[in-house]
Amino acid sequence: MNKNFLIVYCHPYDNSFNHAELLAIKNNLNKHNIKFNVIDLYNDHFNPVYDSEELSLFHLGKTHDTLVVKYLKLLKESTDIIFITPIWWNSIPGMLKGFIDKVMKEGEGLTHTITKTGVRGLLNNLNHTYVFTTSTTPTFYFKLAMGNSIKKIFINKTLKQLGMKHAKWFNFGGITNSKINRRKRYLEKLNNLKLNLTYKLKWR
């Protein structure tokens, strides 16, 4: 089966390191002739707020947000998914949380179903999940002293609950004080990263 990646990108600033990561990963996929689509949440002007009108339409199986319909279609047509996001205040940004809250909520029957024990994910078409983050906190400190919420909650709970499989997390820690040469080396690794879970990137 031909691969069709979906990139969910969450950063408002085009000169950010996250945006440089996005360009490196897009170049990687193009280089290997892998088809992909990009959801650029800020550039799309996605509204992460789940308002009262949206909630009332939910009970009718509808939404008033055309982007939600578009995003759900992309999710179901993809074979693999990549998230690119900063870590803000030890978690994902509100914009990305709103994407999960709003799009997945409207996707009942597409992204998940409700059982007696809670949510059962239906995004089994997504064979591999990659999460690329940046943090001001060094990675080792984030993992050991700050609760490691990206791995423990976002990846191991939320994404897994939706049916996303074989998750791999890469974090560029200490971004604020990092030197240009270190950033360049990391981006070069992303350019050459084999997106099949066989390539191991050292924690930094």
CSV table of C-alpha atoms in Angstrom, one decimal:
chain,number,residue,atom,x,y,z
A,1,MET,CA,0.0,0.0,0.0
A,2,ASN,CA,1.3,3.5,-0.9
A,3,LYS,CA,2.1,5.7,2.0
A,4,ASN,CA,0.1,8.9,2.5
A,5,PHE,CA,1.4,11.0,5.4
A,6,LEU,CA,-0.6,13.6,7.2
A,7,ILE,CA,1.4,16.4,9.0
A,8,VAL,CA,-0.3,18.3,11.7
A,9,TYR,CA,1.7,21.5,12.3
A,10,CYS,CA,1.1,23.8,15.2
A,11,HIS,CA,3.1,27.0,15.5
A,12,PRO,CA,2.2,30.6,14.6
A,13,TYR,CA,5.7,31.8,13.6
A,14,ASP,CA,7.3,31.0,10.3
A,15,ASN,CA,10.8,31.7,11.6
A,16,SER,CA,10.5,29.3,14.5
A,17,PHE,CA,12.6,26.1,14.8
A,18,ASN,CA,9.4,24.1,14.6
A,19,HIS,CA,8.8,25.6,11.1
A,20,ALA,CA,12.4,24.6,10.2
A,21,GLU,CA,11.5,21.1,11.3
A,22,LEU,CA,8.4,21.2,9.1
A,23,LEU,CA,10.5,22.2,6.1
A,24,ALA,CA,13.1,19.5,6.8
A,25,ILE,CA,10.4,16.8,7.1
A,26,LYS,CA,8.6,17.9,4.0
A,27,ASN,CA,11.9,17.8,2.1
A,28,ASN,CA,12.5,14.3,3.5
A,29,LEU,CA,9.1,13.0,2.2
A,30,ASN,CA,9.5,14.7,-1.1
A,31,LYS,CA,13.0,13.2,-1.5
A,32,HIS,CA,11.5,9.7,-1.0
A,33,ASN,CA,8.5,10.4,-3.2
A,34,ILE,CA,6.1,9.9,-0.3
A,35,LYS,CA,2.7,11.6,-0.7
A,36,PHE,CA,1.7,13.9,2.2
A,37,ASN,CA,-0.8,16.6,3.2
A,38,VAL,CA,-0.2,19.4,5.8
A,39,ILE,CA,-2.7,20.7,8.3
A,40,ASP,CA,-1.3,24.1,9.3
A,41,LEU,CA,-3.5,25.0,12.2
A,42,TYR,CA,-2.5,28.6,12.6
A,43,ASN,CA,-2.2,29.3,8.8
A,44,ASP,CA,-5.6,27.7,8.3
A,45,HIS,CA,-7.0,30.1,11.0
A,46,PHE,CA,-8.5,27.0,12.7
A,47,ASN,CA,-10.8,28.0,15.6
A,48,PRO,CA,-10.1,25.5,18.5
A,49,VAL,CA,-13.1,26.7,20.5
A,50,TYR,CA,-15.8,24.2,20.9
A,51,ASP,CA,-18.8,26.6,21.1
A,52,SER,CA,-22.5,26.0,22.1
A,53,GLU,CA,-23.6,25.9,18.4
A,54,GLU,CA,-21.1,23.2,17.7
A,55,LEU,CA,-22.2,21.2,20.6
A,56,SER,CA,-25.9,21.4,19.6
A,57,LEU,CA,-25.0,20.3,16.0
A,58,PHE,CA,-22.9,17.4,17.4
A,59,HIS,CA,-26.1,15.6,18.5
A,60,LEU,CA,-27.3,15.8,14.9
A,61,GLY,CA,-24.0,14.5,13.6
A,62,LYS,CA,-23.1,17.8,12.0
A,63,THR,CA,-20.6,20.7,12.4
A,64,HIS,CA,-20.6,24.4,11.3
A,65,ASP,CA,-16.8,24.3,10.9
A,66,THR,CA,-15.8,23.4,7.3
A,67,LEU,CA,-12.2,22.8,8.5
A,68,VAL,CA,-13.4,20.0,10.8
A,69,VAL,CA,-14.9,18.2,7.8
A,70,LYS,CA,-11.7,18.7,5.8
A,71,TYR,CA,-9.5,17.5,8.7
A,72,LEU,CA,-11.6,14.4,9.3
A,73,LYS,CA,-11.4,13.5,5.6
A,74,LEU,CA,-7.6,13.9,5.7
A,75,LEU,CA,-7.3,11.8,8.8
A,76,LYS,CA,-9.2,8.9,7.3
A,77,GLU,CA,-7.3,9.0,4.0
A,78,SER,CA,-3.8,8.9,5.6
A,79,THR,CA,-1.6,5.9,6.4
A,80,ASP,CA,0.7,7.7,8.8
A,81,ILE,CA,0.7,10.9,10.9
A,82,ILE,CA,3.3,13.4,12.1
A,83,PHE,CA,2.7,16.1,14.7
A,84,ILE,CA,5.1,19.1,14.9
A,85,THR,CA,4.6,21.3,17.9
A,86,PRO,CA,6.3,23.2,20.6
A,87,ILE,CA,6.0,22.2,24.3
A,88,TRP,CA,4.4,25.2,26.1
A,89,TRP,CA,4.1,25.1,29.9
A,90,ASN,CA,4.8,21.3,30.0
A,91,SER,CA,2.1,20.4,27.5
A,92,ILE,CA,0.9,20.9,23.9
A,93,PRO,CA,-0.4,24.4,22.9
A,94,GLY,CA,-4.1,25.2,23.3
A,95,MET,CA,-4.4,25.3,19.5
A,96,LEU,CA,-3.4,21.6,19.2
A,97,LYS,CA,-5.5,20.6,22.2
A,98,GLY,CA,-8.4,22.3,20.5
A,99,PHE,CA,-7.7,20.3,17.4
A,100,ILE,CA,-8.0,17.1,19.4
A,101,ASP,CA,-11.0,18.3,21.3
A,102,LYS,CA,-13.0,19.6,18.4
A,103,VAL,CA,-12.1,17.5,15.4
A,104,MET,CA,-12.1,14.2,17.3
A,105,LYS,CA,-15.3,15.0,19.1
A,106,GLU,CA,-17.0,15.6,15.8
A,107,GLY,CA,-15.4,12.5,14.5
A,108,GLU,CA,-17.5,10.0,16.5
A,109,GLY,CA,-18.0,7.1,14.3
A,110,LEU,CA,-14.9,8.1,12.2
A,111,THR,CA,-12.2,8.7,14.7
A,112,HIS,CA,-13.7,6.8,17.7
A,113,THR,CA,-16.7,5.1,19.1
A,114,ILE,CA,-18.2,5.1,22.6
A,115,THR,CA,-18.2,1.8,24.5
A,116,LYS,CA,-19.2,0.9,28.1
A,117,THR,CA,-15.7,1.4,29.2
A,118,GLY,CA,-15.2,4.7,27.4
A,119,VAL,CA,-13.6,5.7,24.0
A,120,ARG,CA,-12.4,3.1,21.5
A,121,GLY,CA,-10.2,4.6,18.7
A,122,LEU,CA,-11.1,4.0,15.1
A,123,LEU,CA,-8.0,5.6,13.5
A,124,ASN,CA,-6.5,2.2,12.8
A,125,ASN,CA,-5.6,3.3,9.3
A,126,LEU,CA,-2.7,5.3,10.8
A,127,ASN,CA,0.1,2.8,11.0
A,128,HIS,CA,2.8,5.0,12.5
A,129,THR,CA,2.7,8.1,14.6
A,130,TYR,CA,5.6,10.6,14.9
A,131,VAL,CA,5.7,13.5,17.4
A,132,PHE,CA,8.3,16.2,16.9
A,133,THR,CA,8.5,18.7,19.7
A,134,THR,CA,10.8,21.5,21.0
A,135,SER,CA,11.2,22.6,24.5
A,136,THR,CA,13.0,25.3,26.5
A,137,THR,CA,13.6,22.6,29.2
A,138,PRO,CA,16.3,20.1,28.4
A,139,THR,CA,14.8,16.8,27.4
A,140,PHE,CA,16.3,14.8,30.2
A,141,TYR,CA,14.9,17.3,32.8
A,142,PHE,CA,11.5,17.3,31.1
A,143,LYS,CA,11.4,13.6,31.3
A,144,LEU,CA,12.7,13.1,34.8
A,145,ALA,CA,11.5,16.2,36.7
A,146,MET,CA,8.6,17.8,34.8
A,147,GLY,CA,6.3,14.8,34.5
A,148,ASN,CA,6.9,13.9,30.9
A,149,SER,CA,3.3,14.8,29.9
A,150,ILE,CA,4.0,14.5,26.1
A,151,LYS,CA,4.9,10.8,26.4
A,152,LYS,CA,2.7,9.9,29.3
A,153,ILE,CA,-0.5,11.8,28.4
A,154,PHE,CA,-0.5,13.0,24.8
A,155,ILE,CA,1.1,10.0,23.2
A,156,ASN,CA,0.4,7.0,25.5
A,157,LYS,CA,-3.1,8.1,26.4
A,158,THR,CA,-4.8,10.5,24.0
A,159,LEU,CA,-3.2,9.4,20.6
A,160,LYS,CA,-3.2,5.7,21.6
A,161,GLN,CA,-6.9,5.9,22.7
A,162,LEU,CA,-7.7,7.2,19.2
A,163,GLY,CA,-6.1,4.2,17.6
A,164,MET,CA,-2.8,5.8,16.5
A,165,LYS,CA,-0.1,3.1,16.6
A,166,HIS,CA,3.7,2.7,16.9
A,167,ALA,CA,4.3,6.2,18.2
A,168,LYS,CA,7.8,7.7,18.2
A,169,TRP,CA,8.7,10.9,19.9
A,170,PHE,CA,11.6,13.2,19.1
A,171,ASN,CA,12.3,16.3,21.2
A,172,PHE,CA,14.8,19.1,20.7
A,173,GLY,CA,15.3,20.2,24.3
A,174,GLY,CA,17.0,23.4,25.5
A,175,ILE,CA,16.0,25.2,22.3
A,176,THR,CA,16.3,28.7,23.6
A,177,ASN,CA,20.0,28.4,24.5
A,178,SER,CA,21.0,26.0,21.7
A,179,LYS,CA,23.8,26.9,19.3
A,180,ILE,CA,23.3,27.2,15.5
A,181,ASN,CA,25.5,24.2,14.8
A,182,ARG,CA,23.5,21.9,17.0
A,183,ARG,CA,20.3,23.1,15.3
A,184,LYS,CA,21.8,22.5,11.8
A,185,ARG,CA,22.9,19.0,12.8
A,186,TYR,CA,19.4,18.1,14.1
A,187,LEU,CA,17.7,19.4,11.0
A,188,GLU,CA,20.0,17.4,8.8
A,189,LYS,CA,19.1,14.3,10.8
A,190,LEU,CA,15.4,15.1,10.1
A,191,ASN,CA,16.2,15.4,6.4
A,192,ASN,CA,17.6,11.9,6.4
A,193,LEU,CA,15.3,10.3,9.0
A,194,LYS,CA,13.9,7.0,7.8
A,195,LEU,CA,10.2,7.3,8.7
A,196,ASN,CA,9.7,3.6,9.4
A,197,LEU,CA,10.7,3.4,13.1
A,198,THR,CA,14.0,1.8,12.4
A,199,TYR,CA,16.1,5.0,12.8
A,200,LYS,CA,17.0,6.0,16.4
A,201,LEU,CA,17.7,9.6,17.2
A,202,LYS,CA,19.6,10.2,20.4
A,203,TRP,CA,18.0,12.3,23.1
A,204,ARG,CA,19.5,15.7,23.4
